[in-house]
PDB file of C-alpha atoms in Angstrom:
ATOM      1  CA  MET A   5       9.509  -9.467 -12.446  1.00 65.00           C
ATOM      2  CA  ASN A   6       9.288  -7.413  -9.625  1.00 81.00           C
ATOM      3  CA  LYS A   7       8.326  -9.573  -6.950  1.00 89.00           C
ATOM      4  CA  GLU A   8       7.248  -6.385  -4.585  1.00 89.00           C
ATOM      5  CA  ILE A   9       5.253  -4.855  -7.323  1.00 90.00           C
ATOM      6  CA  GLU A  10       3.577  -8.403  -8.054  1.00 89.00           C
ATOM      7  CA  ALA A  11       2.661  -8.733  -4.579  1.00 89.00           C
ATOM      8  CA  LEU A  12       1.007  -5.159  -4.591  1.00 89.00           C
ATOM      9  CA  LEU A  13      -1.042  -6.061  -7.941  1.00 90.00           C
ATOM     10  CA  ASN A  14      -2.357  -9.407  -6.412  1.00 87.00           C
ATOM     11  CA  ALA A  15      -3.374  -7.199  -3.395  1.00 86.00           C
ATOM     12  CA  ALA A  16      -5.236  -4.550  -5.667  1.00 85.00           C
ATOM     13  CA  GLY A  17      -8.515  -6.253  -5.323  1.00 87.00           C
ATOM     14  CA  ARG A  18     -10.917  -5.516  -7.767  1.00 91.00           C
ATOM     15  CA  TRP A  19      -8.633  -3.356  -9.824  1.00 94.00           C
ATOM     16  CA  GLN A  20      -5.972  -6.084 -10.301  1.00 94.00           C
ATOM     17  CA  GLN A  21      -6.403  -6.171 -14.140  1.00 95.00           C
ATOM     18  CA  GLU A  22      -6.785  -2.539 -14.587  1.00 96.00           C
ATOM     19  CA  CYS A  23      -3.322  -2.124 -12.397  1.00 95.00           C
ATOM     20  CA  ARG A  24      -1.609  -4.993 -14.543  1.00 95.00           C
ATOM     21  CA  LYS A  25      -2.776  -3.140 -17.684  1.00 96.00           C
ATOM     22  CA  LEU A  26      -1.180   0.361 -16.482  1.00 97.00           C
ATOM     23  CA  ARG A  27       2.091  -1.532 -15.774  1.00 95.00           C
ATOM     24  CA  ALA A  28       2.010  -3.250 -19.148  1.00 95.00           C
ATOM     25  CA  ILE A  29       1.860   0.169 -20.576  1.00 96.00           C
ATOM     26  CA  LEU A  30       4.577   1.403 -18.635  1.00 96.00           C
ATOM     27  CA  ASN A  31       6.834  -1.220 -19.005  1.00 92.00           C
ATOM     28  CA  GLY A  32       7.266  -0.055 -22.559  1.00 92.00           C
ATOM     29  CA  TYR A  33       9.478   2.865 -21.388  1.00 95.00           C
ATOM     30  CA  PRO A  34      12.935   3.186 -19.954  1.00 94.00           C
ATOM     31  CA  LEU A  35      11.556   3.590 -16.520  1.00 95.00           C
ATOM     32  CA  VAL A  36      12.818   2.007 -13.008  1.00 95.00           C
ATOM     33  CA  GLU A  37      10.208   0.497 -11.417  1.00 94.00           C
ATOM     34  CA  THR A  38       9.882   0.469  -7.491  1.00 94.00           C
ATOM     35  CA  VAL A  39       7.653   0.668  -4.832  1.00 92.00           C
ATOM     36  CA  LYS A  40       7.093   3.964  -3.056  1.00 91.00           C
ATOM     37  CA  TRP A  41       4.394   4.804  -0.543  1.00 86.00           C
ATOM     38  CA  GLY A  42       3.158   1.549  -0.784  1.00 89.00           C
ATOM     39  CA  LYS A  43       2.355   1.664  -4.371  1.00 93.00           C
ATOM     40  CA  PRO A  44       3.986   0.611  -7.776  1.00 95.00           C
ATOM     41  CA  SER A  45       6.205   3.605  -8.746  1.00 95.00           C
ATOM     42  CA  TYR A  46       8.207   4.549 -11.804  1.00 96.00           C
ATOM     43  CA  THR A  47      11.307   6.695 -12.012  1.00 96.00           C
ATOM     44  CA  TYR A  48      13.222   8.425 -14.691  1.00 96.00           C
ATOM     45  CA  ASN A  49      16.731   9.369 -14.126  1.00 94.00           C
ATOM     46  CA  ASN A  50      16.015   8.918 -10.372  1.00 93.00           C
ATOM     47  CA  SER A  51      13.142  11.238 -10.325  1.00 94.00           C
ATOM     48  CA  ASN A  52       9.593  10.206  -9.562  1.00 94.00           C
ATOM     49  CA  LEU A  53       7.537  10.062 -12.810  1.00 96.00           C
ATOM     50  CA  VAL A  54       4.242   7.795 -12.443  1.00 97.00           C
ATOM     51  CA  MET A  55       2.703   5.848  -9.969  1.00 96.00           C
ATOM     52  CA  ILE A  56      -0.223   3.364 -10.203  1.00 96.00           C
ATOM     53  CA  TYR A  57      -3.245   3.341  -7.805  1.00 95.00           C
ATOM     54  CA  ALA A  58      -5.816   0.913  -6.738  1.00 94.00           C
ATOM     55  CA  LEU A  59      -8.394   3.314  -5.189  1.00 93.00           C
ATOM     56  CA  LYS A  60     -11.680   2.156  -3.657  1.00 92.00           C
ATOM     57  CA  ASP A  61     -13.590   3.617  -6.738  1.00 94.00           C
ATOM     58  CA  ALA A  62     -11.235   3.170  -9.770  1.00 95.00           C
ATOM     59  CA  SER A  63      -7.812   2.241 -10.678  1.00 95.00           C
ATOM     60  CA  ALA A  64      -5.376   5.370 -11.819  1.00 96.00           C
ATOM     61  CA  LEU A  65      -2.113   6.542 -13.385  1.00 97.00           C
ATOM     62  CA  GLY A  66      -0.820   9.436 -11.471  1.00 96.00           C
ATOM     63  CA  PHE A  67       1.668  11.761 -12.999  1.00 97.00           C
ATOM     64  CA  PHE A  68       4.011  13.420 -10.375  1.00 95.00           C
ATOM     65  CA  LYS A  69       4.457  16.428 -12.268  1.00 95.00           C
ATOM     66  CA  GLY A  70       1.193  16.169 -14.050  1.00 94.00           C
ATOM     67  CA  ALA A  71       0.181  19.915 -13.486  1.00 92.00           C
ATOM     68  CA  LEU A  72       2.846  20.880 -15.839  1.00 94.00           C
ATOM     69  CA  MET A  73       1.530  18.469 -18.673  1.00 95.00           C
ATOM     70  CA  THR A  74      -0.738  19.758 -21.414  1.00 94.00           C
ATOM     71  CA  ASP A  75      -3.438  17.079 -21.278  1.00 94.00           C
ATOM     72  CA  PRO A  76      -5.065  17.929 -24.759  1.00 93.00           C
ATOM     73  CA  GLN A  77      -7.517  14.763 -23.939  1.00 93.00           C
ATOM     74  CA  GLY A  78      -8.648  16.200 -20.574  1.00 94.00           C
ATOM     75  CA  ILE A  79      -8.233  13.191 -18.536  1.00 96.00           C
ATOM     76  CA  LEU A  80      -6.051  14.423 -15.987  1.00 96.00           C
ATOM     77  CA  GLN A  81      -7.468  15.265 -12.554  1.00 95.00           C
ATOM     78  CA  LYS A  82      -6.411  16.810  -9.314  1.00 92.00           C
ATOM     79  CA  PRO A  83      -6.357  13.735  -6.678  1.00 90.00           C
ATOM     80  CA  GLY A  84      -7.368  16.221  -3.986  1.00 81.00           C
ATOM     81  CA  GLU A  85      -8.231  20.203  -3.734  1.00 77.00           C
ATOM     82  CA  ASN A  86      -4.776  20.762  -2.225  1.00 74.00           C
ATOM     83  CA  SER A  87      -2.669  18.949  -4.870  1.00 80.00           C
ATOM     84  CA  GLN A  88      -0.371  21.330  -6.622  1.00 81.00           C
ATOM     85  CA  ALA A  89       1.883  19.004  -8.759  1.00 89.00           C
ATOM     86  CA  MET A  90       0.060  15.320  -9.039  1.00 93.00           C
ATOM     87  CA  ARG A  91      -2.642  14.510 -11.717  1.00 95.00           C
ATOM     88  CA  TRP A  92      -4.131  11.395 -12.349  1.00 96.00           C
ATOM     89  CA  ALA A  93      -6.343   9.610 -14.779  1.00 97.00           C
ATOM     90  CA  LYS A  94      -8.766   7.179 -13.585  1.00 97.00           C
ATOM     91  CA  PHE A  95     -10.140   4.010 -14.987  1.00 97.00           C
ATOM     92  CA  THR A  96     -12.945   1.619 -14.085  1.00 96.00           C
ATOM     93  CA  GLY A  97     -12.164  -1.106 -16.666  1.00 95.00           C
ATOM     94  CA  THR A  98      -9.658  -2.690 -18.824  1.00 96.00           C
ATOM     95  CA  ALA A  99     -11.632  -1.514 -22.088  1.00 97.00           C
ATOM     96  CA  GLU A 100     -11.376   2.237 -20.817  1.00 96.00           C
ATOM     97  CA  ILE A 101      -7.454   1.629 -20.250  1.00 97.00           C
ATOM     98  CA  GLU A 102      -7.100   0.002 -23.790  1.00 96.00           C
ATOM     99  CA  ALA A 103      -9.018   3.126 -25.165  1.00 96.00           C
ATOM    100  CA  ALA A 104      -6.969   5.619 -23.554  1.00 96.00           C
ATOM    101  CA  ALA A 105      -3.588   3.794 -24.216  1.00 97.00           C
ATOM    102  CA  PRO A 106      -2.456   5.914 -27.341  1.00 96.00           C
ATOM    103  CA  THR A 107      -3.298   9.064 -24.997  1.00 96.00           C
ATOM    104  CA  LEU A 108      -1.498   7.537 -21.881  1.00 97.00           C
ATOM    105  CA  LYS A 109       1.582   6.613 -23.902  1.00 97.00           C
ATOM    106  CA  SER A 110       1.796  10.191 -25.435  1.00 96.00           C
ATOM    107  CA  TYR A 111       1.541  11.537 -21.666  1.00 97.00           C
ATOM    108  CA  ILE A 112       4.161   9.300 -20.481  1.00 97.00           C
ATOM    109  CA  GLY A 113       6.522  10.261 -23.233  1.00 96.00           C
ATOM    110  CA  GLU A 114       5.697  13.974 -22.219  1.00 96.00           C
ATOM    111  CA  ALA A 115       6.165  13.529 -18.638  1.00 96.00           C
ATOM    112  CA  ILE A 116       9.861  11.601 -19.668  1.00 97.00           C
ATOM    113  CA  ALA A 117      10.221  14.954 -21.850  1.00 96.00           C
ATOM    114  CA  LEU A 118       9.642  17.274 -18.768  1.00 96.00           C
ATOM    115  CA  GLU A 119      11.940  15.168 -16.723  1.00 94.00           C
ATOM    116  CA  LYS A 120      14.843  15.420 -19.471  1.00 94.00           C
ATOM    117  CA  ALA A 121      14.306  19.172 -19.594  1.00 94.00           C
ATOM    118  CA  GLY A 122      14.518  19.639 -15.670  1.00 91.00           C
ATOM    119  CA  ALA A 123      11.033  21.015 -15.461  1.00 88.00           C
ATOM    120  CA  THR A 124      10.234  21.809 -11.614  1.00 86.00           C
ATOM    121  CA  ILE A 125       6.730  22.591  -9.872  1.00 81.00           C
ATOM    122  CA  ASP A 126       6.584  26.211  -8.595  1.00 77.00           C
ATOM    123  CA  PHE A 127       5.051  25.329  -5.296  1.00 70.00           C
ATOM    124  CA  LYS A 128       3.521  28.698  -4.618  1.00 66.00           C
ATOM    125  CA  GLU A 129       1.419  28.013  -1.934  1.00 58.00           C
ATOM    126  CA  LYS A 130       4.189  26.948   0.393  1.00 54.00           C
ATOM    127  CA  ASP A 131       5.604  30.265   0.626  1.00 59.00           C
ATOM    128  CA  ASN A 132       1.830  31.869   1.154  1.00 68.00           C
ATOM    129  CA  LEU A 133       0.898  29.255   3.880  1.00 74.00           C
ATOM    130  CA  VAL A 134      -1.801  31.070   6.104  1.00 80.00           C
ATOM    131  CA  LEU A 135      -1.513  29.268   9.505  1.00 87.00           C
ATOM    132  CA  ALA A 136      -4.731  28.234  11.674  1.00 89.00           C
ATOM    133  CA  ALA A 137      -5.315  30.553  14.630  1.00 92.00           C
ATOM    134  CA  GLU A 138      -4.887  27.814  16.762  1.00 94.00           C
ATOM    135  CA  LEU A 139      -1.483  26.549  15.375  1.00 93.00           C
ATOM    136  CA  GLN A 140      -0.302  30.240  15.579  1.00 93.00           C
ATOM    137  CA  GLU A 141      -1.120  30.350  19.003  1.00 94.00           C
ATOM    138  CA  LYS A 142       0.551  26.926  20.107  1.00 94.00           C
ATOM    139  CA  LEU A 143       3.645  28.544  18.082  1.00 94.00           C
ATOM    140  CA  ALA A 144       3.762  31.676  20.098  1.00 94.00           C
ATOM    141  CA  SER A 145       3.511  29.967  23.662  1.00 95.00           C
ATOM    142  CA  ASP A 146       5.560  26.917  22.967  1.00 94.00           C
ATOM    143  CA  ALA A 147       9.219  27.490  22.042  1.00 95.00           C
ATOM    144  CA  ALA A 148      10.053  23.809  21.450  1.00 95.00           C
ATOM    145  CA  PHE A 149       6.976  23.395  19.357  1.00 96.00           C
ATOM    146  CA  ARG A 150       7.986  26.339  17.473  1.00 94.00           C
ATOM    147  CA  ALA A 151      11.303  25.167  16.660  1.00 96.00           C
ATOM    148  CA  ALA A 152      10.387  22.005  15.846  1.00 96.00           C
ATOM    149  CA  PHE A 153       7.652  23.050  13.536  1.00 95.00           C
ATOM    150  CA  LYS A 154      10.037  25.690  11.920  1.00 92.00           C
ATOM    151  CA  GLY A 155      12.544  22.632  11.446  1.00 94.00           C
ATOM    152  CA  LEU A 156       9.746  20.767   9.283  1.00 92.00           C
ATOM    153  CA  THR A 157      10.184  20.544   5.541  1.00 89.00           C
ATOM    154  CA  PRO A 158       7.816  23.097   4.016  1.00 84.00           C
ATOM    155  CA  GLY A 159       5.493  19.982   2.724  1.00 83.00           C
ATOM    156  CA  ARG A 160       5.285  18.874   6.122  1.00 89.00           C
ATOM    157  CA  GLN A 161       4.314  22.065   7.569  1.00 91.00           C
ATOM    158  CA  ARG A 162       1.640  22.481   4.842  1.00 85.00           C
ATOM    159  CA  GLY A 163       0.110  18.973   5.538  1.00 88.00           C
ATOM    160  CA  TYR A 164      -0.078  19.678   9.197  1.00 92.00           C
ATOM    161  CA  ASN A 165      -1.690  22.806   8.758  1.00 91.00           C
ATOM    162  CA  LEU A 166      -4.133  21.452   6.398  1.00 88.00           C
ATOM    163  CA  HIS A 167      -5.085  18.765   8.757  1.00 92.00           C
ATOM    164  CA  PHE A 168      -5.496  21.325  11.560  1.00 93.00           C
ATOM    165  CA  SER A 169      -7.222  23.618   9.460  1.00 88.00           C
ATOM    166  CA  GLY A 170      -9.656  21.159   8.086  1.00 87.00           C
ATOM    167  CA  ALA A 171     -11.562  21.056  11.198  1.00 90.00           C
ATOM    168  CA  LYS A 172     -14.622  23.204  11.445  1.00 91.00           C
ATOM    169  CA  GLN A 173     -14.543  23.730  15.165  1.00 94.00           C
ATOM    170  CA  ALA A 174     -11.655  25.239  17.080  1.00 93.00           C
ATOM    171  CA  ALA A 175     -11.800  22.757  20.220  1.00 94.00           C
ATOM    172  CA  THR A 176     -11.194  20.458  17.300  1.00 95.00           C
ATOM    173  CA  ARG A 177      -8.417  22.027  15.707  1.00 93.00           C
ATOM    174  CA  VAL A 178      -6.839  22.304  19.285  1.00 94.00           C
ATOM    175  CA  SER A 179      -7.186  18.475  19.650  1.00 95.00           C
ATOM    176  CA  ARG A 180      -5.543  17.749  16.421  1.00 95.00           C
ATOM    177  CA  ILE A 181      -2.658  19.960  17.288  1.00 95.00           C
ATOM    178  CA  GLU A 182      -1.944  18.174  20.683  1.00 95.00           C
ATOM    179  CA  LYS A 183      -2.552  14.698  19.282  1.00 96.00           C
ATOM    180  CA  CYS A 184       0.158  15.714  16.574  1.00 96.00           C
ATOM    181  CA  THR A 185       2.488  17.444  18.864  1.00 96.00           C
ATOM    182  CA  PRO A 186       4.650  14.327  19.769  1.00 95.00           C
ATOM    183  CA  ARG A 187       5.209  13.607  15.938  1.00 95.00           C
ATOM    184  CA  ILE A 188       5.982  17.482  15.318  1.00 95.00           C
ATOM    185  CA  LEU A 189       8.381  17.245  17.954  1.00 95.00           C
ATOM    186  CA  ALA A 190      10.085  14.238  16.688  1.00 95.00           C
ATOM    187  CA  GLY A 191      10.755  16.143  13.318  1.00 94.00           C
ATOM    188  CA  LYS A 192       8.097  13.577  11.516  1.00 93.00           C
ATOM    189  CA  GLY A 193       5.332  14.507   9.222  1.00 91.00           C
ATOM    190  CA  LEU A 194       1.644  13.768   9.506  1.00 88.00           C
ATOM    191  CA  HIS A 195       2.047  10.771   7.327  1.00 84.00           C
ATOM    192  CA  ASP A 196       5.696   9.383   8.303  1.00 83.00           C
ATOM    193  CA  ARG A 197       6.024   6.116   9.592  1.00 76.00           C
TER     194      ARG A 197
END
């Protein structure tokens, strides 16, 4: 028993039993159980495969390469409109998980097969990044900021751009850029510690 995982499951609030059910299903596979991003995570050959979530409204099993999966049962959803790879199946009760167990087992098997085959997600949007106008202005006027921003990984650049462009008003976009400037100059992503 992984004590870190146990502590996370004990802190899963009202979804504790659902998360334990999902864990029991995953433990039937040759996966390494670990904690990543503060969540129970499972890897196969050192690659992220699935993650257990205790959300506000449900528990979920997330597949890192879910966008490549066939999903014949139609249970996988994008966690957010900007998600490119992750897909998750959400559950609000242990009976739902028990009913979906054969499907989940099949999906876990498919995820392992994708990993064995070396399948990769083509993150097309990283190459088609349309920067917010205010960010373009900051990049043009501040050489240190431009160098730091260009030094970030494409995912971090995308994360910042989504955060900045998500504001409706220009003043809010400028404010967000200014608040994030020290993090960008330090080479950190939006959610890095």
